[in-house]
mmCIF file of C-alpha atoms in Angstrom:
data_model
loop_
_atom_site.group_PDB
_atom_site.id
_atom_site.type_symbol
_atom_site.label_atom_id
_atom_site.label_comp_id
_atom_site.label_asym_id
_atom_site.label_seq_id
_atom_site.Cartn_x
_atom_site.Cartn_y
_atom_site.Cartn_z
ATOM 1 C CA MET T 1 -68.864 -30.819 50.210
ATOM 2 C CA ALA T 2 -67.412 -32.342 47.069
ATOM 3 C CA SER T 3 -70.759 -33.853 46.319
ATOM 4 C CA ALA T 4 -72.524 -30.565 46.825
ATOM 5 C CA SER T 5 -70.020 -28.814 44.546
ATOM 6 C CA ALA T 6 -70.454 -31.509 41.862
ATOM 7 C CA THR T 7 -74.230 -31.233 42.096
ATOM 8 C CA LYS T 8 -74.071 -27.453 41.673
ATOM 9 C CA THR T 9 -71.760 -27.810 38.669
ATOM 10 C CA ALA T 10 -74.036 -30.358 37.067
ATOM 11 C CA TRP T 11 -77.042 -28.062 37.615
ATOM 12 C CA ALA T 12 -75.199 -25.104 36.063
ATOM 13 C CA VAL T 13 -73.947 -26.997 33.072
ATOM 14 C CA SER T 14 -77.344 -28.730 32.471
ATOM 15 C CA GLY T 15 -79.189 -25.343 32.775
ATOM 16 C CA TYR T 16 -76.722 -23.680 30.355
ATOM 17 C CA MET T 17 -76.977 -26.404 27.721
ATOM 18 C CA LEU T 18 -80.770 -26.617 28.007
ATOM 19 C CA CYS T 19 -81.064 -22.922 27.675
ATOM 20 C CA SER T 20 -78.626 -22.721 24.782
ATOM 21 C CA ALA T 21 -80.505 -25.288 22.728
ATOM 22 C CA THR T 22 -83.890 -23.867 23.438
ATOM 23 C CA LEU T 23 -82.711 -20.321 22.726
ATOM 24 C CA LEU T 24 -81.402 -21.444 19.356
ATOM 25 C CA ILE T 25 -84.886 -22.566 18.321
ATOM 26 C CA GLY T 26 -86.392 -19.451 19.788
ATOM 27 C CA ASN T 27 -83.987 -17.125 17.910
ATOM 28 C CA LYS T 28 -84.551 -18.968 14.684
ATOM 29 C CA TYR T 29 -88.335 -18.512 14.977
ATOM 30 C CA ALA T 30 -87.979 -14.901 16.145
ATOM 31 C CA VAL T 31 -85.812 -13.961 13.114
ATOM 32 C CA HIS T 32 -88.456 -15.671 10.890
ATOM 33 C CA LYS T 33 -91.137 -13.494 12.479
ATOM 34 C CA VAL T 34 -89.085 -10.272 12.743
ATOM 35 C CA ALA T 35 -86.207 -10.068 10.180
ATOM 36 C CA ALA T 36 -84.177 -7.833 12.535
ATOM 37 C CA PRO T 37 -81.415 -9.936 14.147
ATOM 38 C CA SER T 38 -79.603 -7.001 15.764
ATOM 39 C CA PHE T 39 -82.922 -5.757 17.307
ATOM 40 C CA ILE T 40 -83.637 -9.284 18.691
ATOM 41 C CA LEU T 41 -80.130 -9.542 20.267
ATOM 42 C CA TRP T 42 -80.369 -6.037 21.726
ATOM 43 C CA ALA T 43 -83.777 -6.785 23.161
ATOM 44 C CA GLN T 44 -82.362 -9.898 24.805
ATOM 45 C CA LEU T 45 -79.473 -8.042 26.298
ATOM 46 C CA PHE T 46 -81.310 -4.922 27.484
ATOM 47 C CA GLY T 47 -84.342 -6.925 28.463
ATOM 48 C CA THR T 48 -82.239 -9.250 30.595
ATOM 49 C CA ALA T 49 -80.737 -6.251 32.426
ATOM 50 C CA VAL T 50 -84.072 -4.679 33.035
ATOM 51 C CA ALA T 51 -85.587 -7.973 34.245
ATOM 52 C CA VAL T 52 -82.774 -8.528 36.673
ATOM 53 C CA LYS T 53 -83.053 -5.143 38.127
ATOM 54 C CA ALA T 54 -86.789 -5.299 38.362
ATOM 55 C CA ALA T 55 -86.577 -8.745 40.109
ATOM 56 C CA HIS T 56 -84.222 -7.197 42.628
ATOM 57 C CA LEU T 57 -86.498 -4.227 43.285
ATOM 58 C CA LEU T 58 -89.374 -6.676 43.803
ATOM 59 C CA GLY T 59 -87.394 -8.703 46.293
ATOM 60 C CA LEU T 60 -87.246 -11.786 43.996
ATOM 61 C CA ILE T 61 -83.312 -11.552 43.915
ATOM 62 C CA SER T 62 -81.950 -10.851 47.399
ATOM 63 C CA HIS T 63 -78.419 -9.848 46.372
ATOM 64 C CA LEU T 64 -77.526 -7.777 43.381
ATOM 65 C CA ASP T 65 -74.399 -5.620 42.831
ATOM 66 C CA ALA T 66 -74.927 -1.920 42.409
ATOM 67 C CA ILE T 67 -73.477 -0.127 39.333
ATOM 68 C CA GLU T 68 -69.985 0.915 40.360
ATOM 69 C CA PRO T 69 -67.225 2.640 38.204
ATOM 70 C CA THR T 70 -64.650 0.050 39.193
ATOM 71 C CA LYS T 71 -66.828 -2.872 38.088
ATOM 72 C CA VAL T 72 -67.924 -1.033 34.922
ATOM 73 C CA ARG T 73 -64.243 -0.778 33.941
ATOM 74 C CA VAL T 74 -63.726 -4.555 34.505
ATOM 75 C CA PHE T 75 -66.897 -5.589 32.602
ATOM 76 C CA MET T 76 -66.537 -3.069 29.739
ATOM 77 C CA PRO T 77 -64.051 -5.363 27.934
ATOM 78 C CA VAL T 78 -66.617 -8.133 28.384
ATOM 79 C CA ALA T 79 -69.188 -5.973 26.383
ATOM 80 C CA LEU T 80 -66.607 -4.899 23.697
ATOM 81 C CA ILE T 81 -65.352 -8.411 23.176
ATOM 82 C CA PHE T 82 -68.884 -9.725 22.862
ATOM 83 C CA CYS T 83 -69.748 -7.250 20.200
ATOM 84 C CA ALA T 84 -66.456 -7.836 18.359
ATOM 85 C CA THR T 85 -67.193 -11.577 18.468
ATOM 86 C CA ILE T 86 -70.690 -10.986 17.028
ATOM 87 C CA PHE T 87 -69.351 -8.714 14.232
ATOM 88 C CA THR T 88 -66.521 -11.079 13.187
ATOM 89 C CA ASN T 89 -68.966 -14.023 13.352
ATOM 90 C CA ILE T 90 -71.239 -12.284 10.919
ATOM 91 C CA LYS T 91 -68.343 -11.234 8.598
ATOM 92 C CA SER T 92 -66.901 -14.798 8.704
ATOM 93 C CA LEU T 93 -70.229 -16.258 7.655
ATOM 94 C CA GLU T 94 -70.320 -13.834 4.786
ATOM 95 C CA HIS T 95 -67.178 -15.300 3.326
ATOM 96 C CA ALA T 96 -67.275 -18.871 4.637
ATOM 97 C CA ASN T 97 -70.296 -21.195 5.086
ATOM 98 C CA VAL T 98 -71.518 -22.596 8.406
ATOM 99 C CA GLU T 99 -69.734 -25.894 7.937
ATOM 100 C CA THR T 100 -66.381 -24.157 7.430
ATOM 101 C CA PHE T 101 -66.874 -21.901 10.359
ATOM 102 C CA MET T 102 -67.788 -24.887 12.455
ATOM 103 C CA ILE T 103 -64.391 -26.354 11.902
ATOM 104 C CA PHE T 104 -62.694 -23.239 13.152
ATOM 105 C CA ARG T 105 -64.922 -23.147 16.267
ATOM 106 C CA PHE T 106 -64.246 -26.832 17.111
ATOM 107 C CA SER T 107 -60.535 -26.148 17.171
ATOM 108 C CA THR T 108 -60.809 -23.377 19.761
ATOM 109 C CA PRO T 109 -60.557 -25.714 22.838
ATOM 110 C CA LEU T 110 -57.005 -26.653 21.680
ATOM 111 C CA CYS T 111 -56.002 -22.965 21.866
ATOM 112 C CA VAL T 112 -57.981 -22.216 25.073
ATOM 113 C CA SER T 113 -56.434 -25.198 26.813
ATOM 114 C CA VAL T 114 -53.012 -23.658 26.305
ATOM 115 C CA CYS T 115 -54.314 -20.295 27.511
ATOM 116 C CA ASP T 116 -55.682 -22.088 30.636
ATOM 117 C CA TYR T 117 -52.115 -23.163 31.361
ATOM 118 C CA LEU T 118 -50.453 -19.831 30.544
ATOM 119 C CA PHE T 119 -52.898 -17.343 32.063
ATOM 120 C CA LEU T 120 -55.387 -19.206 34.376
ATOM 121 C CA GLY T 121 -53.044 -21.393 36.419
ATOM 122 C CA ARG T 122 -54.189 -24.826 35.212
ATOM 123 C CA HIS T 123 -52.117 -27.847 34.124
ATOM 124 C CA LEU T 124 -52.089 -28.776 30.472
ATOM 125 C CA PRO T 125 -54.576 -31.413 29.497
ATOM 126 C CA SER T 126 -53.806 -35.061 30.053
ATOM 127 C CA SER T 127 -53.083 -37.360 27.098
ATOM 128 C CA ARG T 128 -56.587 -38.590 27.170
ATOM 129 C CA SER T 129 -57.984 -35.092 27.144
ATOM 130 C CA TRP T 130 -55.662 -34.048 24.228
ATOM 131 C CA LEU T 131 -57.037 -37.049 22.222
ATOM 132 C CA SER T 132 -60.610 -35.945 23.164
ATOM 133 C CA LEU T 133 -59.954 -32.397 21.921
ATOM 134 C CA LEU T 134 -58.379 -33.700 18.664
ATOM 135 C CA ALA T 135 -61.243 -36.220 18.099
ATOM 136 C CA LEU T 136 -63.770 -33.385 18.708
ATOM 137 C CA LEU T 137 -62.046 -31.421 15.819
ATOM 138 C CA VAL T 138 -61.847 -34.550 13.601
ATOM 139 C CA GLY T 139 -65.624 -35.022 14.003
ATOM 140 C CA ALA T 140 -66.266 -31.393 12.985
ATOM 141 C CA VAL T 141 -63.966 -31.662 9.918
ATOM 142 C CA GLY T 142 -65.683 -34.946 8.946
ATOM 143 C CA TYR T 143 -69.093 -33.209 9.149
ATOM 144 C CA GLY T 144 -67.956 -30.047 7.343
ATOM 145 C CA THR T 145 -66.403 -31.827 4.468
ATOM 146 C CA THR T 146 -69.473 -34.008 3.732
ATOM 147 C CA ASP T 147 -71.357 -30.885 2.764
ATOM 148 C CA SER T 148 -71.177 -30.082 -0.988
ATOM 149 C CA ALA T 149 -71.024 -26.356 -0.294
ATOM 150 C CA PHE T 150 -67.932 -26.673 1.890
ATOM 151 C CA VAL T 151 -65.504 -23.851 1.010
ATOM 152 C CA VAL T 152 -62.183 -22.790 2.478
ATOM 153 C CA LYS T 153 -62.027 -19.055 2.230
ATOM 154 C CA GLY T 154 -62.572 -16.040 4.392
ATOM 155 C CA TYR T 155 -59.382 -16.665 6.416
ATOM 156 C CA LEU T 156 -58.964 -13.098 7.594
ATOM 157 C CA PHE T 157 -62.341 -12.783 9.399
ATOM 158 C CA CYS T 158 -62.318 -16.385 10.620
ATOM 159 C CA GLY T 159 -58.864 -15.695 11.993
ATOM 160 C CA LEU T 160 -59.970 -12.482 13.667
ATOM 161 C CA TRP T 161 -63.084 -14.269 15.018
ATOM 162 C CA TYR T 162 -60.890 -17.074 16.332
ATOM 163 C CA PHE T 163 -58.464 -14.673 18.233
ATOM 164 C CA ILE T 164 -61.382 -12.559 19.679
ATOM 165 C CA PHE T 165 -63.367 -15.709 20.736
ATOM 166 C CA CYS T 166 -60.444 -17.223 22.606
ATOM 167 C CA CYS T 167 -59.734 -13.957 24.349
ATOM 168 C CA ASP T 168 -63.445 -13.884 25.261
ATOM 169 C CA GLN T 169 -63.320 -17.372 26.853
ATOM 170 C CA VAL T 170 -60.146 -16.589 28.833
ATOM 171 C CA TYR T 171 -61.016 -13.073 29.927
ATOM 172 C CA LEU T 172 -64.536 -14.033 31.126
ATOM 173 C CA LYS T 173 -63.057 -16.887 33.174
ATOM 174 C CA HIS T 174 -60.532 -14.459 34.619
ATOM 175 C CA VAL T 175 -63.350 -12.089 35.590
ATOM 176 C CA THR T 176 -65.282 -14.843 37.436
ATOM 177 C CA SER T 177 -62.109 -15.880 39.262
ATOM 178 C CA THR T 178 -60.817 -12.444 40.319
ATOM 179 C CA VAL T 179 -63.741 -9.945 40.588
ATOM 180 C CA LYS T 180 -65.664 -10.130 43.831
ATOM 181 C CA MET T 181 -69.402 -9.944 43.151
ATOM 182 C CA GLU T 182 -72.364 -10.142 45.600
ATOM 183 C CA SER T 183 -74.036 -12.670 43.388
ATOM 184 C CA ASN T 184 -74.026 -14.317 40.005
ATOM 185 C CA TRP T 185 -76.872 -12.006 39.035
ATOM 186 C CA GLY T 186 -74.405 -9.093 39.252
ATOM 187 C CA ARG T 187 -72.390 -10.608 36.469
ATOM 188 C CA VAL T 188 -75.631 -11.012 34.461
ATOM 189 C CA LEU T 189 -76.623 -7.370 35.006
ATOM 190 C CA TYR T 190 -73.257 -5.941 34.207
ATOM 191 C CA SER T 191 -72.445 -7.902 31.071
ATOM 192 C CA ASN T 192 -75.923 -7.539 29.441
ATOM 193 C CA LEU T 193 -76.401 -3.937 30.277
ATOM 194 C CA LEU T 194 -72.997 -2.846 28.930
ATOM 195 C CA ALA T 195 -73.196 -4.986 25.851
ATOM 196 C CA SER T 196 -76.585 -3.567 25.062
ATOM 197 C CA ILE T 197 -75.214 -0.084 24.541
ATOM 198 C CA PRO T 198 -73.137 -0.581 21.442
ATOM 199 C CA LEU T 199 -75.777 -3.036 20.028
ATOM 200 C CA PHE T 200 -78.353 -0.255 20.197
ATOM 201 C CA PHE T 201 -76.382 1.651 17.539
ATOM 202 C CA MET T 202 -76.134 -1.408 15.345
ATOM 203 C CA MET T 203 -79.776 -1.810 14.648
ATOM 204 C CA GLY T 204 -80.336 1.497 12.777
ATOM 205 C CA SER T 205 -81.080 -0.200 9.380
ATOM 206 C CA GLU T 206 -83.812 -2.309 11.024
ATOM 207 C CA VAL T 207 -86.039 0.502 12.330
ATOM 208 C CA GLU T 208 -88.740 0.056 9.556
ATOM 209 C CA THR T 209 -88.865 -3.706 10.145
ATOM 210 C CA ILE T 210 -89.320 -3.085 13.842
ATOM 211 C CA ARG T 211 -92.197 -0.654 13.279
ATOM 212 C CA ASN T 212 -93.980 -3.138 10.948
ATOM 213 C CA ALA T 213 -93.625 -6.053 13.479
ATOM 214 C CA THR T 214 -96.868 -7.501 14.604
ATOM 215 C CA PRO T 215 -97.811 -7.973 18.268
ATOM 216 C CA GLU T 216 -97.442 -11.749 17.893
ATOM 217 C CA ALA T 217 -93.951 -11.295 16.543
ATOM 218 C CA LEU T 218 -92.968 -9.023 19.349
ATOM 219 C CA MET T 219 -94.400 -11.567 21.847
ATOM 220 C CA VAL T 220 -91.980 -14.156 20.344
ATOM 221 C CA VAL T 221 -89.054 -11.735 20.766
ATOM 222 C CA MET T 222 -90.220 -11.347 24.506
ATOM 223 C CA VAL T 223 -90.030 -15.110 24.964
ATOM 224 C CA THR T 224 -86.457 -15.086 23.719
ATOM 225 C CA VAL T 225 -85.665 -12.423 26.248
ATOM 226 C CA VAL T 226 -86.880 -14.731 29.023
ATOM 227 C CA LEU T 227 -84.780 -17.600 27.542
ATOM 228 C CA GLY T 228 -81.837 -15.170 27.182
ATOM 229 C CA THR T 229 -82.039 -14.151 30.823
ATOM 230 C CA ALA T 230 -81.927 -17.804 31.879
ATOM 231 C CA MET T 231 -79.083 -18.609 29.588
ATOM 232 C CA SER T 232 -77.006 -15.674 30.798
ATOM 233 C CA TYR T 233 -77.445 -16.692 34.383
ATOM 234 C CA TYR T 234 -76.502 -20.303 33.806
ATOM 235 C CA ALA T 235 -73.615 -19.402 31.479
ATOM 236 C CA TRP T 236 -72.036 -17.157 34.057
ATOM 237 C CA LEU T 237 -72.607 -19.679 36.786
ATOM 238 C CA ALA T 238 -71.089 -22.490 34.726
ATOM 239 C CA ARG T 239 -68.077 -20.385 33.852
ATOM 240 C CA SER T 240 -67.459 -19.736 37.517
ATOM 241 C CA LEU T 241 -67.415 -23.522 38.251
ATOM 242 C CA VAL T 242 -65.495 -25.074 35.267
ATOM 243 C CA SER T 243 -62.334 -24.221 33.367
ATOM 244 C CA ALA T 244 -62.317 -22.001 30.300
ATOM 245 C CA THR T 245 -61.523 -24.979 28.117
ATOM 246 C CA LEU T 246 -64.362 -27.147 29.497
ATOM 247 C CA PHE T 247 -66.829 -24.274 28.975
ATOM 248 C CA THR T 248 -65.632 -23.840 25.444
ATOM 249 C CA ILE T 249 -66.179 -27.634 24.861
ATOM 250 C CA LEU T 250 -69.730 -27.296 26.320
ATOM 251 C CA GLY T 251 -70.446 -24.549 23.857
ATOM 252 C CA ASN T 252 -69.293 -26.811 21.050
ATOM 253 C CA VAL T 253 -71.533 -29.612 22.285
ATOM 254 C CA CYS T 254 -74.389 -27.166 22.340
ATOM 255 C CA LYS T 255 -73.526 -26.356 18.728
ATOM 256 C CA VAL T 256 -73.588 -30.042 17.789
ATOM 257 C CA VAL T 257 -76.990 -30.471 19.500
ATOM 258 C CA SER T 258 -78.307 -27.302 17.646
ATOM 259 C CA ILE T 259 -77.186 -28.753 14.382
ATOM 260 C CA GLY T 260 -78.914 -31.986 15.204
ATOM 261 C CA ILE T 261 -82.156 -30.101 15.978
ATOM 262 C CA ASN T 262 -81.792 -28.083 12.769
ATOM 263 C CA VAL T 263 -81.304 -31.325 10.714
ATOM 264 C CA SER T 264 -84.279 -32.969 12.351
ATOM 265 C CA LEU T 265 -86.724 -30.145 12.094
ATOM 266 C CA TRP T 266 -85.724 -27.940 9.213
ATOM 267 C CA ASP T 267 -82.741 -28.871 7.106
ATOM 268 C CA LYS T 268 -82.728 -32.431 5.862
ATOM 269 C CA HIS T 269 -79.473 -32.290 3.816
ATOM 270 C CA ALA T 270 -77.102 -33.961 6.231
ATOM 271 C CA SER T 271 -75.821 -37.372 5.146
ATOM 272 C CA PRO T 272 -75.670 -40.414 7.357
ATOM 273 C CA PHE T 273 -71.886 -40.018 7.451
ATOM 274 C CA GLY T 274 -72.314 -36.319 8.546
ATOM 275 C CA ILE T 275 -74.652 -37.289 11.345
ATOM 276 C CA ALA T 276 -72.261 -40.020 12.434
ATOM 277 C CA CYS T 277 -69.495 -37.384 12.619
ATOM 278 C CA LEU T 278 -71.650 -35.221 14.896
ATOM 279 C CA LEU T 279 -72.282 -38.311 17.224
ATOM 280 C CA PHE T 280 -68.526 -38.893 17.163
ATOM 281 C CA SER T 281 -67.963 -35.312 18.314
ATOM 282 C CA LEU T 282 -70.345 -35.824 21.173
ATOM 283 C CA GLY T 283 -68.617 -38.940 22.160
ATOM 284 C CA ALA T 284 -65.190 -37.270 22.060
ATOM 285 C CA ALA T 285 -66.406 -34.472 24.380
ATOM 286 C CA TYR T 286 -67.653 -37.004 26.857
ATOM 287 C CA PHE T 287 -64.196 -38.278 27.406
ATOM 288 C CA TYR T 288 -62.546 -34.874 28.069
ATOM 289 C CA LYS T 289 -61.442 -34.331 31.667
ATOM 290 C CA GLN T 290 -60.812 -30.841 32.915
ATOM 291 C CA ALA T 291 -57.221 -30.098 33.840
ATOM 292 C CA PRO T 292 -56.657 -29.357 37.568
ATOM 293 C CA LEU T 293 -55.270 -26.142 39.041
ATOM 294 C CA ARG T 294 -51.463 -26.160 39.449
ATOM 295 C CA GLU T 295 -51.808 -24.836 42.977
ATOM 296 C CA LYS T 296 -54.699 -24.146 45.236
ATOM 297 C CA GLN T 297 -56.195 -20.701 44.734
ATOM 298 C CA SER T 298 -58.015 -18.915 47.439
ATOM 299 C CA GLU T 299 -61.690 -18.569 46.616
ATOM 300 C CA LEU T 300 -63.272 -15.116 46.552
ATOM 301 C CA PRO T 301 -65.986 -14.632 49.141
ATOM 302 C CA THR T 302 -68.667 -14.616 46.437
ATOM 303 C CA VAL T 303 -72.266 -15.899 46.941
ATOM 304 C CA ASN T 304 -73.834 -17.307 43.763
ATOM 305 C CA LYS T 305 -77.453 -16.503 44.153
#
């Protein structure tokens, strides 16, 4: 039983990390072909919802939750927090460069681990895990400060993003633990469909660019929709199986991998010391051990399919 659970967790985590890294490359290429990032994100969200519903109607997905008002009320904050995270992320990057923002992001597991204790019933991390979290942050600081363009400003939006992001990690874990769903695909459907609604109204300035997009460019966007569907499935599955802190760390590891890909394929500016800091962060993440629950919680009768 324990072995089966460990295998399922490894499968979910591996799928999430693979899809995350692949989607990064796909998104970068898609934005290069169609300079309409809001449209691309909306297409991924709405396209995922349509794909999941169509697969269910065709019998490819055996269990899928129907749209119910009670579940809409639960998942609506998921959609709103997602959009708020995207908005504050964009505003943060207008005032602070990627390296500065990365340092903020890599400190989030420290906050989420305390939230795990306060709101989600877990113990505080062990001494080894605290050191791992601090080392992860030190590696990010080392990488960020090696960049000549490193700037420390934009605290307001970075702070807002930080707060909203931590709320997102905690609330989504709360949803997976407390809301009974027929399958993991139900979470994918609800979160993507609801989040696509406000995104639809955020792409008004991109209409002309969308009209002028070539069929080849739109095909690239369609590929990212497929990748987004897979990532959404694995992300929700992984969230349901690991703590909010560990999921946050996995997201940071994906960020390190994405930076590595970016340095290798496109941006050659990283110094040997900067690359060493990234590898140090990966090593630090390896030594983190998820904090156990303080008491056994009854599992919801949910089938992850």
